[in-house]
Amino acid sequence: MPDPVADAMDLVTAWAGRPLTFTTIKGGLSHHIARVDSEDGDRWLLRVLDPRISETGLGIPLDQEIANTVAAAASGVGPRVVHVLPGVLLLEWIDGVTLDAPAVAARIEEVAVACRRLHAGPRFGNDFSIFDKLREFVTRCRAHGLALPAGYEDALPVVADIEAALARRPLPAVPCHNDLLAENLIATGDGVRIVDYQLSGNNDPCFELGDIAAESDFDPDQVVRLTRAYFGDDEHVPRVRLNLIMSNLTWTLWFVIHEGLVHNTALPGFDYSAEAADKFAQAVRDLGDPSFGRLLDGVRELRTSS
């Protein structure tokens, strides 16, 4: 059978015109990622895109991901694109420290600056709605007989309430990453860089912040710090916290679908089912919190949409 990773390595070697060493990097949940080293000291990152990811709705179309990666590079936040081949990206190697959740919490202001730079950069070629994505995931699970977590259906009417509240005073869409788990953030001497544009698209900036908070398990005070660092005030804290809930609810099904339809080996041993259960448990916790109703009221009562 054809081996797309081996084929990509051959194509990159032919392009470079010199011997290269490829070292697989563990951590990507979907695509194959490798460090590329040449004998004369050049170093790049190879990203081989698995078409099953976009085919199952777990990522945007591959050509769109490539185009958005190029746009993010122009903002100065994403890695520079060195070479593009069909379904393959050869990227700048970013020297820095890949963050984890505690490191994101320790660098809240730097992460907010990186987001503002990305959001002020070239617009992406597609739009992204977390509510549309959740509906797509539910439909896909039902079509393929994938079991939703117990109690998931009970949350769907509340999702409609959140969507209606946020739609009352929408914020202008900006180019968002939409999947800012800690490992997609790299701390360098020049600030935080953002990698992996698999789910990118123009979106509400408060989803970007809520997603960061969800992925790094922020408490309410940390959400306030992140919101303040980005906006300069606390006005949109309820909006960010509601988007935190939407991140956990929606990405719960990302893991369900990945487990059920892709069976990817990019990260052997990773427990997709456990990750889905954890995200849904966090969403249920926040939906049941006495403050949830106040979050809805807070969004509805915002004075401006700036």
PDB file of C-alpha atoms in Angstrom, residues 10-156:
ATOM      1  CA  ASP A  10      10.873  11.428  -0.655  1.00  0.00           C
ATOM      2  CA  LEU A  11       9.316  14.534  -2.199  1.00  0.00           C
ATOM      3  CA  VAL A  12      10.887  16.848   0.375  1.00  0.00           C
ATOM      4  CA  THR A  13      14.270  15.185  -0.064  1.00  0.00           C
ATOM      5  CA  ALA A  14      14.026  15.609  -3.836  1.00  0.00           C
ATOM      6  CA  TRP A  15      13.061  19.268  -3.380  1.00  0.00           C
ATOM      7  CA  ALA A  16      15.968  19.892  -1.011  1.00  0.00           C
ATOM      8  CA  GLY A  17      18.426  18.118  -3.301  1.00  0.00           C
ATOM      9  CA  ARG A  18      20.487  16.783  -0.392  1.00  0.00           C
ATOM     10  CA  PRO A  19      20.301  14.076   2.265  1.00  0.00           C
ATOM     11  CA  LEU A  20      17.795  14.742   5.049  1.00  0.00           C
ATOM     12  CA  THR A  21      17.047  13.134   8.391  1.00  0.00           C
ATOM     13  CA  PHE A  22      13.422  12.827   9.504  1.00  0.00           C
ATOM     14  CA  THR A  23      12.559  12.448  13.198  1.00  0.00           C
ATOM     15  CA  THR A  24       8.917  11.834  14.094  1.00  0.00           C
ATOM     16  CA  ILE A  25       7.580  14.215  16.720  1.00  0.00           C
ATOM     17  CA  LYS A  26       5.077  12.717  19.139  1.00  0.00           C
ATOM     18  CA  GLY A  27       2.140  14.827  20.172  1.00  0.00           C
ATOM     19  CA  GLY A  28       0.044  15.501  17.095  1.00  0.00           C
ATOM     20  CA  LEU A  29      -3.393  13.932  17.547  1.00  0.00           C
ATOM     21  CA  SER A  30      -4.216  13.751  13.836  1.00  0.00           C
ATOM     22  CA  HIS A  31      -1.521  14.507  11.277  1.00  0.00           C
ATOM     23  CA  HIS A  32       2.031  13.148  11.008  1.00  0.00           C
ATOM     24  CA  ILE A  33       4.671  15.615  12.181  1.00  0.00           C
ATOM     25  CA  ALA A  34       8.440  15.272  11.875  1.00  0.00           C
ATOM     26  CA  ARG A  35      11.571  17.346  12.370  1.00  0.00           C
ATOM     27  CA  VAL A  36      13.669  17.583   9.237  1.00  0.00           C
ATOM     28  CA  ASP A  37      17.435  18.073   9.519  1.00  0.00           C
ATOM     29  CA  SER A  38      19.957  18.560   6.742  1.00  0.00           C
ATOM     30  CA  GLU A  39      23.670  17.831   6.989  1.00  0.00           C
ATOM     31  CA  ASP A  40      24.482  21.526   6.587  1.00  0.00           C
ATOM     32  CA  GLY A  41      22.395  22.604   9.565  1.00  0.00           C
ATOM     33  CA  ASP A  42      19.011  23.549   8.124  1.00  0.00           C
ATOM     34  CA  ARG A  43      16.043  22.422  10.182  1.00  0.00           C
ATOM     35  CA  TRP A  44      12.345  22.446   9.285  1.00  0.00           C
ATOM     36  CA  LEU A  45       9.052  20.965  10.441  1.00  0.00           C
ATOM     37  CA  LEU A  46       7.257  18.514   8.154  1.00  0.00           C
ATOM     38  CA  ARG A  47       3.472  18.299   8.424  1.00  0.00           C
ATOM     39  CA  VAL A  48       1.837  15.484   6.424  1.00  0.00           C
ATOM     40  CA  LEU A  49      -1.910  16.077   6.370  1.00  0.00           C
ATOM     41  CA  ASP A  50      -4.182  13.042   6.732  1.00  0.00           C
ATOM     42  CA  PRO A  51      -7.185  13.529   4.390  1.00  0.00           C
ATOM     43  CA  ARG A  52      -9.394  11.492   6.736  1.00  0.00           C
ATOM     44  CA  ILE A  53      -9.278  14.377   9.210  1.00  0.00           C
ATOM     45  CA  SER A  54     -11.082  16.806   6.917  1.00  0.00           C
ATOM     46  CA  GLU A  55     -13.289  14.065   5.441  1.00  0.00           C
ATOM     47  CA  THR A  56     -14.685  13.318   8.905  1.00  0.00           C
ATOM     48  CA  GLY A  57     -15.108  16.988   9.838  1.00  0.00           C
ATOM     49  CA  LEU A  58     -12.250  16.928  12.352  1.00  0.00           C
ATOM     50  CA  GLY A  59     -10.420  19.599  10.396  1.00  0.00           C
ATOM     51  CA  ILE A  60     -11.064  22.075   7.623  1.00  0.00           C
ATOM     52  CA  PRO A  61     -10.339  21.058   3.997  1.00  0.00           C
ATOM     53  CA  LEU A  62      -6.628  20.472   3.479  1.00  0.00           C
ATOM     54  CA  ASP A  63      -6.209  23.203   0.871  1.00  0.00           C
ATOM     55  CA  GLN A  64      -7.896  25.644   3.243  1.00  0.00           C
ATOM     56  CA  GLU A  65      -5.632  24.591   6.118  1.00  0.00           C
ATOM     57  CA  ILE A  66      -2.614  25.244   3.920  1.00  0.00           C
ATOM     58  CA  ALA A  67      -3.945  28.649   2.833  1.00  0.00           C
ATOM     59  CA  ASN A  68      -4.705  29.642   6.426  1.00  0.00           C
ATOM     60  CA  THR A  69      -1.245  28.530   7.538  1.00  0.00           C
ATOM     61  CA  VAL A  70       0.219  30.882   4.929  1.00  0.00           C
ATOM     62  CA  ALA A  71      -2.027  33.710   6.160  1.00  0.00           C
ATOM     63  CA  ALA A  72      -1.083  33.064   9.810  1.00  0.00           C
ATOM     64  CA  ALA A  73       2.593  33.241   8.858  1.00  0.00           C
ATOM     65  CA  ALA A  74       1.985  36.696   7.400  1.00  0.00           C
ATOM     66  CA  SER A  75       0.696  37.852  10.793  1.00  0.00           C
ATOM     67  CA  GLY A  76       4.083  36.978  12.309  1.00  0.00           C
ATOM     68  CA  VAL A  77       2.519  34.517  14.739  1.00  0.00           C
ATOM     69  CA  GLY A  78       2.368  31.338  12.662  1.00  0.00           C
ATOM     70  CA  PRO A  79       5.449  29.522  11.346  1.00  0.00           C
ATOM     71  CA  ARG A  80       6.855  30.627   8.000  1.00  0.00           C
ATOM     72  CA  VAL A  81       5.836  28.322   5.163  1.00  0.00           C
ATOM     73  CA  VAL A  82       8.997  27.047   3.452  1.00  0.00           C
ATOM     74  CA  HIS A  83       7.454  24.792   0.801  1.00  0.00           C
ATOM     75  CA  VAL A  84       4.041  23.371  -0.092  1.00  0.00           C
ATOM     76  CA  LEU A  85       3.405  20.008  -1.721  1.00  0.00           C
ATOM     77  CA  PRO A  86       0.022  18.270  -2.197  1.00  0.00           C
ATOM     78  CA  GLY A  87      -1.189  17.565   1.346  1.00  0.00           C
ATOM     79  CA  VAL A  88       2.213  18.447   2.783  1.00  0.00           C
ATOM     80  CA  LEU A  89       3.555  21.523   4.531  1.00  0.00           C
ATOM     81  CA  LEU A  90       7.242  22.190   5.145  1.00  0.00           C
ATOM     82  CA  LEU A  91       7.430  24.855   7.822  1.00  0.00           C
ATOM     83  CA  GLU A  92       9.918  26.988   9.661  1.00  0.00           C
ATOM     84  CA  TRP A  93      11.332  25.232  12.702  1.00  0.00           C
ATOM     85  CA  ILE A  94      10.475  27.426  15.679  1.00  0.00           C
ATOM     86  CA  ASP A  95      13.116  27.343  18.389  1.00  0.00           C
ATOM     87  CA  GLY A  96      11.287  27.592  21.683  1.00  0.00           C
ATOM     88  CA  VAL A  97       9.473  25.775  24.446  1.00  0.00           C
ATOM     89  CA  THR A  98       6.207  23.984  23.715  1.00  0.00           C
ATOM     90  CA  LEU A  99       3.818  24.995  26.477  1.00  0.00           C
ATOM     91  CA  ASP A 100       1.721  22.847  28.783  1.00  0.00           C
ATOM     92  CA  ALA A 101      -1.326  23.936  30.750  1.00  0.00           C
ATOM     93  CA  PRO A 102       0.581  25.369  33.758  1.00  0.00           C
ATOM     94  CA  ALA A 103       2.893  27.258  31.397  1.00  0.00           C
ATOM     95  CA  VAL A 104      -0.093  28.792  29.592  1.00  0.00           C
ATOM     96  CA  ALA A 105      -1.480  29.948  32.938  1.00  0.00           C
ATOM     97  CA  ALA A 106       1.903  31.504  33.727  1.00  0.00           C
ATOM     98  CA  ARG A 107       1.996  33.360  30.384  1.00  0.00           C
ATOM     99  CA  ILE A 108      -1.581  34.610  30.092  1.00  0.00           C
ATOM    100  CA  GLU A 109      -0.602  38.101  28.968  1.00  0.00           C
ATOM    101  CA  GLU A 110       1.854  36.803  26.347  1.00  0.00           C
ATOM    102  CA  VAL A 111      -0.749  34.383  24.989  1.00  0.00           C
ATOM    103  CA  ALA A 112      -3.274  37.230  24.715  1.00  0.00           C
ATOM    104  CA  VAL A 113      -0.745  39.308  22.757  1.00  0.00           C
ATOM    105  CA  ALA A 114      -0.180  36.417  20.345  1.00  0.00           C
ATOM    106  CA  CYS A 115      -3.923  36.066  19.825  1.00  0.00           C
ATOM    107  CA  ARG A 116      -4.346  39.763  19.142  1.00  0.00           C
ATOM    108  CA  ARG A 117      -1.564  39.609  16.529  1.00  0.00           C
ATOM    109  CA  LEU A 118      -3.183  36.634  14.796  1.00  0.00           C
ATOM    110  CA  HIS A 119      -6.621  38.231  14.948  1.00  0.00           C
ATOM    111  CA  ALA A 120      -5.308  41.488  13.444  1.00  0.00           C
ATOM    112  CA  GLY A 121      -3.602  39.647  10.580  1.00  0.00           C
ATOM    113  CA  PRO A 122      -4.869  38.548   7.153  1.00  0.00           C
ATOM    114  CA  ARG A 123      -8.362  37.101   7.188  1.00  0.00           C
ATOM    115  CA  PHE A 124      -8.730  33.397   6.607  1.00  0.00           C
ATOM    116  CA  GLY A 125     -10.558  32.055   3.578  1.00  0.00           C
ATOM    117  CA  ASN A 126     -13.308  30.364   5.607  1.00  0.00           C
ATOM    118  CA  ASP A 127     -15.595  31.116   8.523  1.00  0.00           C
ATOM    119  CA  PHE A 128     -15.962  28.948  11.612  1.00  0.00           C
ATOM    120  CA  SER A 129     -18.856  28.597  14.077  1.00  0.00           C
ATOM    121  CA  ILE A 130     -18.549  26.347  17.108  1.00  0.00           C
ATOM    122  CA  PHE A 131     -22.332  25.924  17.071  1.00  0.00           C
ATOM    123  CA  ASP A 132     -22.337  24.763  13.448  1.00  0.00           C
ATOM    124  CA  LYS A 133     -19.471  22.422  14.249  1.00  0.00           C
ATOM    125  CA  LEU A 134     -21.341  20.895  17.192  1.00  0.00           C
ATOM    126  CA  ARG A 135     -24.432  20.330  15.024  1.00  0.00           C
ATOM    127  CA  GLU A 136     -22.242  18.758  12.339  1.00  0.00           C
ATOM    128  CA  PHE A 137     -20.640  16.443  14.890  1.00  0.00           C
ATOM    129  CA  VAL A 138     -23.988  15.347  16.350  1.00  0.00           C
ATOM    130  CA  THR A 139     -25.282  14.573  12.855  1.00  0.00           C
ATOM    131  CA  ARG A 140     -22.129  12.651  11.976  1.00  0.00           C
ATOM    132  CA  CYS A 141     -22.263  10.597  15.178  1.00  0.00           C
ATOM    133  CA  ARG A 142     -25.886   9.660  14.530  1.00  0.00           C
ATOM    134  CA  ALA A 143     -25.198   8.809  10.873  1.00  0.00           C
ATOM    135  CA  HIS A 144     -22.341   6.459  11.797  1.00  0.00           C
ATOM    136  CA  GLY A 145     -23.893   4.936  14.908  1.00  0.00           C
ATOM    137  CA  LEU A 146     -21.383   6.508  17.270  1.00  0.00           C
ATOM    138  CA  ALA A 147     -22.742   6.731  20.798  1.00  0.00           C
ATOM    139  CA  LEU A 148     -22.993  10.196  22.306  1.00  0.00           C
ATOM    140  CA  PRO A 149     -21.876  10.376  25.950  1.00  0.00           C
ATOM    141  CA  ALA A 150     -24.666   9.581  28.401  1.00  0.00           C
ATOM    142  CA  GLY A 151     -26.606  12.780  29.047  1.00  0.00           C
ATOM    143  CA  TYR A 152     -25.226  14.623  26.016  1.00  0.00           C
ATOM    144  CA  GLU A 153     -28.641  15.016  24.394  1.00  0.00           C
ATOM    145  CA  ASP A 154     -29.870  16.741  27.569  1.00  0.00           C
ATOM    146  CA  ALA A 155     -27.322  19.533  27.024  1.00  0.00           C
ATOM    147  CA  LEU A 156     -28.456  20.405  23.499  1.00  0.00           C
TER     148      LEU A 156
END
